Structure formats: C-alpha cells, structure tokens
Coordinates of N, CA, C and O in Angstrom, one line a residue:
X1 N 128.6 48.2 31.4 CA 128.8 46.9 30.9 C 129.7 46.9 29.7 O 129.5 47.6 28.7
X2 N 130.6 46.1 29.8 CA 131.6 46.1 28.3 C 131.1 45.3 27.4 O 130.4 44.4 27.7
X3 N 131.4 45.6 26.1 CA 130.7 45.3 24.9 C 132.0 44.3 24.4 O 133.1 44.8 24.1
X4 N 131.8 42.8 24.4 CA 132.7 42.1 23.6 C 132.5 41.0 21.9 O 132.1 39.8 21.8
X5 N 132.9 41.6 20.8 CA 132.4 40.6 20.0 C 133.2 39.4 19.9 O 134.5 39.4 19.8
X6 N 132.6 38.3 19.9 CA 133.5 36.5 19.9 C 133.4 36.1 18.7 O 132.6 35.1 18.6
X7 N 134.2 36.6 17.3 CA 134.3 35.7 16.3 C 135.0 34.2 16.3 O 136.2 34.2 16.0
X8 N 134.4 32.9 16.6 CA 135.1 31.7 16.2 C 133.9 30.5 15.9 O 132.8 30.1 16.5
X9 N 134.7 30.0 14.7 CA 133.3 29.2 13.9 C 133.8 28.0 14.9 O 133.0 27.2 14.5
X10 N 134.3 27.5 15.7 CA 133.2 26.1 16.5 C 132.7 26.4 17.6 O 133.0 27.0 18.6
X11 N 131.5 25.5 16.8 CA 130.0 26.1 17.6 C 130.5 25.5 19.1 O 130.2 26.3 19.9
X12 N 131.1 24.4 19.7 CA 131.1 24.3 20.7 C 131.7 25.5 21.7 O 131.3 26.1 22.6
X13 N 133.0 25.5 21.0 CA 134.1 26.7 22.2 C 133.1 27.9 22.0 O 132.8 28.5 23.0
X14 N 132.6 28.2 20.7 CA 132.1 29.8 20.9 C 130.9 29.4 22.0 O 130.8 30.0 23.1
X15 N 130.1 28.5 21.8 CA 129.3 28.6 22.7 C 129.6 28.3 24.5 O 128.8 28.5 25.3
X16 N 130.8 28.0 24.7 CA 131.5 27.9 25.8 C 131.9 29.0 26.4 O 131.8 29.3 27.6
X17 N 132.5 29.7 25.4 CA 133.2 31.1 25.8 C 132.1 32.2 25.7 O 132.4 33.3 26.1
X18 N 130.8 32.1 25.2 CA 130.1 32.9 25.1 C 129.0 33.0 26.6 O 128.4 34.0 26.9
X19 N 129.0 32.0 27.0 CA 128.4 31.7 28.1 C 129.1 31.7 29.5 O 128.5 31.6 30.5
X20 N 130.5 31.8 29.4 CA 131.6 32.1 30.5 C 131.3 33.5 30.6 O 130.8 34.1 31.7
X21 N 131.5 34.2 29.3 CA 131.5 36.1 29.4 C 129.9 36.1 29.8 O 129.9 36.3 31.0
X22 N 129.2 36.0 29.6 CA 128.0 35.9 29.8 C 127.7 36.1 31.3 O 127.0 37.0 31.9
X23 N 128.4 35.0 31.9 CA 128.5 34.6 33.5 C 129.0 35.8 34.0 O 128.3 36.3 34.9
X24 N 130.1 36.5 33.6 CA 130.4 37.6 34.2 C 130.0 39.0 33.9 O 130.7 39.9 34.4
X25 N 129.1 39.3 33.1 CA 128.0 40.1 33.0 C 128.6 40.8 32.2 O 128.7 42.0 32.2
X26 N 129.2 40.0 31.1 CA 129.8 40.8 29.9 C 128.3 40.6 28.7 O 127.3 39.8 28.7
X27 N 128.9 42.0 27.9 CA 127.5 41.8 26.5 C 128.6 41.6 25.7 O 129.7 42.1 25.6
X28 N 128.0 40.6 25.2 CA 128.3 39.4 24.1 C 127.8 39.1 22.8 O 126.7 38.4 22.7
X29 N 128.5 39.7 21.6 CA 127.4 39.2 20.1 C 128.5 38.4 19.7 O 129.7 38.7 19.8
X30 N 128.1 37.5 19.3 CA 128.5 36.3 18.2 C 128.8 36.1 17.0 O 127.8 36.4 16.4
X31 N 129.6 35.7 16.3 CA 129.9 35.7 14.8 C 130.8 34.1 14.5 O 131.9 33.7 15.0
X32 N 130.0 33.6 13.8 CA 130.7 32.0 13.6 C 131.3 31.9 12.3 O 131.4 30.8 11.8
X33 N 131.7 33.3 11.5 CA 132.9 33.2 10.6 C 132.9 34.9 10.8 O 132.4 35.7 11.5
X34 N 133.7 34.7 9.5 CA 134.7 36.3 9.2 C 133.8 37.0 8.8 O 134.1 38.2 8.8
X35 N 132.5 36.6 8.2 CA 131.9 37.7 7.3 C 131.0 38.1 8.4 O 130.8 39.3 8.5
X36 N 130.4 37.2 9.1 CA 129.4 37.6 10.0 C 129.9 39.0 11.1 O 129.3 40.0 11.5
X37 N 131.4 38.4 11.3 CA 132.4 39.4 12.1 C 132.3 41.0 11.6 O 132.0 42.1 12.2
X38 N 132.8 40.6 10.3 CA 133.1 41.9 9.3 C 131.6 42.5 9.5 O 131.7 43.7 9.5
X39 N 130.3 42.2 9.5 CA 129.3 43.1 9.4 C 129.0 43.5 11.0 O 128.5 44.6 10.9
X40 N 129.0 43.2 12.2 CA 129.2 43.3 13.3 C 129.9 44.3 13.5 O 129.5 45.2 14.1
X41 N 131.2 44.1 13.0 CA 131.9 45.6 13.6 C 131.7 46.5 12.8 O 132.0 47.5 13.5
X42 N 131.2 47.0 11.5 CA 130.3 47.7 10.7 C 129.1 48.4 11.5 O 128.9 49.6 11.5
X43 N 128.4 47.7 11.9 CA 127.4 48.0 12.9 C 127.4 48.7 14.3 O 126.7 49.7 14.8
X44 N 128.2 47.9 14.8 CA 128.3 47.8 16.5 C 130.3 48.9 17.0 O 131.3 49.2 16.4
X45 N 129.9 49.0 18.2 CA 131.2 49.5 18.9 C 131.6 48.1 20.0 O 130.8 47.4 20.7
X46 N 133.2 48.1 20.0 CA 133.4 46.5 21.3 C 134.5 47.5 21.8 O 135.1 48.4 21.3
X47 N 134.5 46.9 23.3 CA 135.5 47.2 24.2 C 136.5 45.7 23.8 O 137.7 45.9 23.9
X48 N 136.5 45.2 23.6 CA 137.1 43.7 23.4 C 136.7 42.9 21.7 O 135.5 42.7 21.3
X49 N 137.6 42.6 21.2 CA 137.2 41.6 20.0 C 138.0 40.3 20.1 O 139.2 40.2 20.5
X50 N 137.5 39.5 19.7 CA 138.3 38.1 20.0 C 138.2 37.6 19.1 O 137.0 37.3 19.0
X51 N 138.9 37.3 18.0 CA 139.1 36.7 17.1 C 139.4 35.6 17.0 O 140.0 35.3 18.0
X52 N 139.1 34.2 16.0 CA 139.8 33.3 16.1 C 141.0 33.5 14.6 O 140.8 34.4 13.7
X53 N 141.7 32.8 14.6 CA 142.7 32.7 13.3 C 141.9 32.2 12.5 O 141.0 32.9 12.1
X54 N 141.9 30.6 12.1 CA 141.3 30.5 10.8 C 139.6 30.5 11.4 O 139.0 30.0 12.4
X55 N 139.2 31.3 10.1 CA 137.4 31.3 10.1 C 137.9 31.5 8.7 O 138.8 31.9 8.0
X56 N 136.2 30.9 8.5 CA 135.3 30.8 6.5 C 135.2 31.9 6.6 O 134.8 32.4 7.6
X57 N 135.6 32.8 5.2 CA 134.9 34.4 5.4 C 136.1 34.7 5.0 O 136.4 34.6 3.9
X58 N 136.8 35.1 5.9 CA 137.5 36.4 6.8 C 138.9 35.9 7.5 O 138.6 36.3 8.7
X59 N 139.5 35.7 7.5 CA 140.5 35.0 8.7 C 140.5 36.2 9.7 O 140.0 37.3 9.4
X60 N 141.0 35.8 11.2 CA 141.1 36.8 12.1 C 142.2 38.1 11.9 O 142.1 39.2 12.5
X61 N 143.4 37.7 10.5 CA 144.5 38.3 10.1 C 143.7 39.2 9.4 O 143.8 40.4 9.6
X62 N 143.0 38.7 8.8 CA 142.4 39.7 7.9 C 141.6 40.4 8.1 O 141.3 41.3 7.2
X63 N 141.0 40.3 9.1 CA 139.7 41.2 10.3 C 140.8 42.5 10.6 O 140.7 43.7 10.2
X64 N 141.6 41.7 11.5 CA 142.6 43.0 11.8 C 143.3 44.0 10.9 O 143.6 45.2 11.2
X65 N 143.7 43.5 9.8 CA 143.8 44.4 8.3 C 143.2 45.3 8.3 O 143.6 46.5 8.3
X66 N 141.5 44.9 8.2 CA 140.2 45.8 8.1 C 140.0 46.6 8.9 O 139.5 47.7 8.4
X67 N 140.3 46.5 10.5 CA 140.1 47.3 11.3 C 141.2 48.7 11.3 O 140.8 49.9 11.4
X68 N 142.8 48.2 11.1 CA 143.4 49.2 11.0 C 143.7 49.7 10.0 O 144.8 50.2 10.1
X69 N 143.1 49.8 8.8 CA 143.2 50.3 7.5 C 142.6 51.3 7.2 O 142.7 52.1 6.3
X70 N 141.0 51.2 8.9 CA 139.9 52.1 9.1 C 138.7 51.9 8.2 O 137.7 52.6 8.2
X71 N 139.1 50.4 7.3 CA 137.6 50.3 6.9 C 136.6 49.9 7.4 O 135.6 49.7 6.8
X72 N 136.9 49.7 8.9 CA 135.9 49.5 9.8 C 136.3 50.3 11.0 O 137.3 49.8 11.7
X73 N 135.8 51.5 11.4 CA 136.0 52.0 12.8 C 135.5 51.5 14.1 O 134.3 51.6 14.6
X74 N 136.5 50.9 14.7 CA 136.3 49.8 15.7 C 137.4 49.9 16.6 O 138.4 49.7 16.1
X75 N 137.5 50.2 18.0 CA 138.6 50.9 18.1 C 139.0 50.4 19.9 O 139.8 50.8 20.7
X76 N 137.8 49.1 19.8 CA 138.4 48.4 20.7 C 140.1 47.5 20.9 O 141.0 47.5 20.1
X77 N 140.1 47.0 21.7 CA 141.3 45.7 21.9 C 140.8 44.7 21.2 O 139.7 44.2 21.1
X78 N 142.5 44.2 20.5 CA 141.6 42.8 20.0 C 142.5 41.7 20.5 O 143.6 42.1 20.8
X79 N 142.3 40.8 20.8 CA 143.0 39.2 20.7 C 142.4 37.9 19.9 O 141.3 37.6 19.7
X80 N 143.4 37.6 19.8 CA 143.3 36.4 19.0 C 143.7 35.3 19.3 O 144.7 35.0 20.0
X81 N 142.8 34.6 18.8 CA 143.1 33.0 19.5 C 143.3 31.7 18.6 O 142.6 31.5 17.6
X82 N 143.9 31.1 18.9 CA 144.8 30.5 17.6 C 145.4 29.0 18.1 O 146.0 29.1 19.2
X83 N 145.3 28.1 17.7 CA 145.9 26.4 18.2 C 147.4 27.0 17.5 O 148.3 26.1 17.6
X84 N 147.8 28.1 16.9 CA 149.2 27.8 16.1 C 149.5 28.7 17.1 O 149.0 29.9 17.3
X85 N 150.5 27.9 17.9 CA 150.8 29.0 18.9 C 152.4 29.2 18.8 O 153.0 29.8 19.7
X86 N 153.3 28.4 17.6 CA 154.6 28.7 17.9 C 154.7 30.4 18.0 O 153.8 31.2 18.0
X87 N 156.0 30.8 18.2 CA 156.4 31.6 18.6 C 156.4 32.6 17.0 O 155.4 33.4 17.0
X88 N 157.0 32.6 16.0 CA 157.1 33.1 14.9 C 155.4 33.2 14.4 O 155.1 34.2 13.8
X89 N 154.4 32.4 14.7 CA 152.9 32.9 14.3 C 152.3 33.9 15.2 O 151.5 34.7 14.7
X90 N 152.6 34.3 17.1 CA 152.7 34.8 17.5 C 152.9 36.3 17.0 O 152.1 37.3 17.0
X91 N 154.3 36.1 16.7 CA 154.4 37.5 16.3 C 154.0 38.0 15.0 O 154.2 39.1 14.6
X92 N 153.4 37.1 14.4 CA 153.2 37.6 13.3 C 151.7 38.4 13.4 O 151.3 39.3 12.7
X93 N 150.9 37.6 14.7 CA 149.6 38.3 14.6 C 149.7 39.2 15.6 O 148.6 39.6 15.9
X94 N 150.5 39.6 16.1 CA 151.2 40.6 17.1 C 151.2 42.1 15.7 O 150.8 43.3 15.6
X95 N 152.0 41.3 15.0 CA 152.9 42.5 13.7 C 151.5 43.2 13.4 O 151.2 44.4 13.7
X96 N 150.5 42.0 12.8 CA 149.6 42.5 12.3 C 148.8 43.4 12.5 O 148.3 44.1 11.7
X97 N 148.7 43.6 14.1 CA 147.7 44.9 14.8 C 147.2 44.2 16.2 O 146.8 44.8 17.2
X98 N 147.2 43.1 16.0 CA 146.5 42.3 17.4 C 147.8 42.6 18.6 O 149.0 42.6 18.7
X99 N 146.6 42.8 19.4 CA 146.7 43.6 21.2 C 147.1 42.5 22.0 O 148.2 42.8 22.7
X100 N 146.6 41.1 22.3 CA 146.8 40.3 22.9 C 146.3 38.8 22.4 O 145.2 38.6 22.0
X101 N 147.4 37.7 22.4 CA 147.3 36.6 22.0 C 146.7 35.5 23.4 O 146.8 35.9 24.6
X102 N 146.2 34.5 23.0 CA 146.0 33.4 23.7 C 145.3 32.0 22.6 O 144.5 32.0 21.7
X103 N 146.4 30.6 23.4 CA 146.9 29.7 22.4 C 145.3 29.1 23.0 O 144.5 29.3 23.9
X104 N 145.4 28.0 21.7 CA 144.1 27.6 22.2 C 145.0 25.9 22.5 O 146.2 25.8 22.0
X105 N 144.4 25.0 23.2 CA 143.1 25.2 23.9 C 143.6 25.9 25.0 O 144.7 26.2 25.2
X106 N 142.2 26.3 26.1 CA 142.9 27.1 27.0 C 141.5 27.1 28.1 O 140.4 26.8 27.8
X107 N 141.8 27.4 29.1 CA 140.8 27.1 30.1 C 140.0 28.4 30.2 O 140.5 29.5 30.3
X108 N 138.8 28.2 30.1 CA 137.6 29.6 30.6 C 138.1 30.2 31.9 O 137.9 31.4 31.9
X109 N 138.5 29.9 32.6 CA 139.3 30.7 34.4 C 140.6 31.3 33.3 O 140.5 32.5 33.1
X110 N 141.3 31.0 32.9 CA 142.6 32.0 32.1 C 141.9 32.7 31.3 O 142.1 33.9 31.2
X111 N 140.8 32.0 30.3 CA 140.5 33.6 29.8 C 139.7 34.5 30.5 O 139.8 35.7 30.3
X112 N 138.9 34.0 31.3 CA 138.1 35.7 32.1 C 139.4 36.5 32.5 O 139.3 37.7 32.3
X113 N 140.6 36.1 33.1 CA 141.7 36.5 33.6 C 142.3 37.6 32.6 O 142.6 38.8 32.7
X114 N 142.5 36.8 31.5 CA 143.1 37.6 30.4 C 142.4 38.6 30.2 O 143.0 39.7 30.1
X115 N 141.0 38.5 29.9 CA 139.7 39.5 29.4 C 139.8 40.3 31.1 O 139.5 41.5 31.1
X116 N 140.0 39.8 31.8 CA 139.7 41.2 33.0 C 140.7 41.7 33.0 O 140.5 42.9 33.1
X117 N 142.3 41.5 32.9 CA 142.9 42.0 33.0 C 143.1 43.0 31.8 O 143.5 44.1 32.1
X118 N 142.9 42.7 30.5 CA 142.5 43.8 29.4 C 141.3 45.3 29.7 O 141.3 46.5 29.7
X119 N 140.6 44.6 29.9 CA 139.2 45.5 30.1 C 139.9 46.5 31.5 O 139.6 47.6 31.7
X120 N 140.8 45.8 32.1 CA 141.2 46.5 34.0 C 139.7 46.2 34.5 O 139.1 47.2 34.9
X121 N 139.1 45.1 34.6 CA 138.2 44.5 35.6 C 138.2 43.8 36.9 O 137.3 43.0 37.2
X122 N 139.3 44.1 37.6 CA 140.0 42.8 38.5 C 138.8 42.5 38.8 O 138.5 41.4 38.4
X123 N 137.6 43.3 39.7 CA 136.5 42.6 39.8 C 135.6 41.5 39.7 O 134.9 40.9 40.5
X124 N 136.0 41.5 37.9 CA 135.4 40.5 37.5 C 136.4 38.8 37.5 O 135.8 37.7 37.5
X125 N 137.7 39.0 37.6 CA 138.4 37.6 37.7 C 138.4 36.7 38.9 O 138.1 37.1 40.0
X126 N 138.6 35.6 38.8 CA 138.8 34.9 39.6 C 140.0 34.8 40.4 O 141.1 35.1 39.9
X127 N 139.9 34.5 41.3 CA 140.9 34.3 41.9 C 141.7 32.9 42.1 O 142.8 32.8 42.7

C-alpha cells in the first residue's frame, strides 16, 4: 500500500481528497498547515506528498526547502497544488524541488489520475 501525506488547510478539499485516496486504498495522514506537515515528515516515510502553496506554518515552498536541504529525510514525490497556476508560479515551484504541479480547482477523477500515474498505479485510475 502507498503511503501519501495531504498537507492543505481547507478542511473541506483536504477532506475530499482525503477520502478519494482513501477510496483507492491509499494510506493517508493529514496535515491542515505547514507545521503539522513539518512534524509528519520528521516522523513518517511517503511515497507521495502533496502540498498545498499557501498554509499557516509552513508554505508548501517552504516544506520543499526543508525536504531538500535534508532537514527532513523524506524522499518521496512531491506535488503541489496551488489556485496560482500562471505559468511563471509554476515554474517557480518546479525550480524549487517540486516533482509535479496541479492547479486547483481540479476534479478528484484528474487527481487519482495524476497520483496513479506518479506512484505507476494504472490499476488504480480511472478510466
């Protein structure tokens, strides 16, 4: 079973997206800001992290700082998910260390898609 952590503080989408991965027999811990995040990956190993951009705490820029700086060994994929989807913020969280972007809003069937096709789960996507 793959191990995914879901950092994003509204409680509704995390609880949306948490219960989609859920559906597909993903293990799923939760974090509803940056700090909660930051001690999570301190703790835990993820095959997947999903970040949001802005969180209280922590921003998701700054999660990923943490991760490749090695002050947290964590050595999953990350993406990030972000309403700022021009193109120039893109790459900026591209630059930063993040693996794969997706703009928000966005449909639960595109992201299991995106997350199966990261993890290589075709299995688990929809068709």
């Amino acid at each position: 079973m793959k191990r995914i952590l879901l950092a994003e503080d509204e409680e509704i989408l995390r609880m949306l997206v948490v219960d989609t991965l859920e559906d597909e027999d993903y293990e799923v811990d939760e974090a509803s800001d940056g700090n909660e995040a930051i001690q999570l990956l301190k703790k835990n190993t993820y095959d997947l992290i999903i970040l949001d951009y802005m969180m209280p705490g922590f921003t998701g820029l700054e999660i990923i700082e943490k991760i490749k700086s090695t002050e947290i060994e964590n050595k999953g994929k990350i993406m990030m998910l972000s309403a700022k989807s021009q193109q120039y913020e893109q790459d900026r969280i591209l630059e930063a260390g993040a693996d794969y972007f997706m703009a928000k809003p966005f449909s639960p069937i595109k992201l299991l898609e995106k997350i199966g096709a990261i993890l290589d789960e075709t299995e688990t996507i929809y068709k």
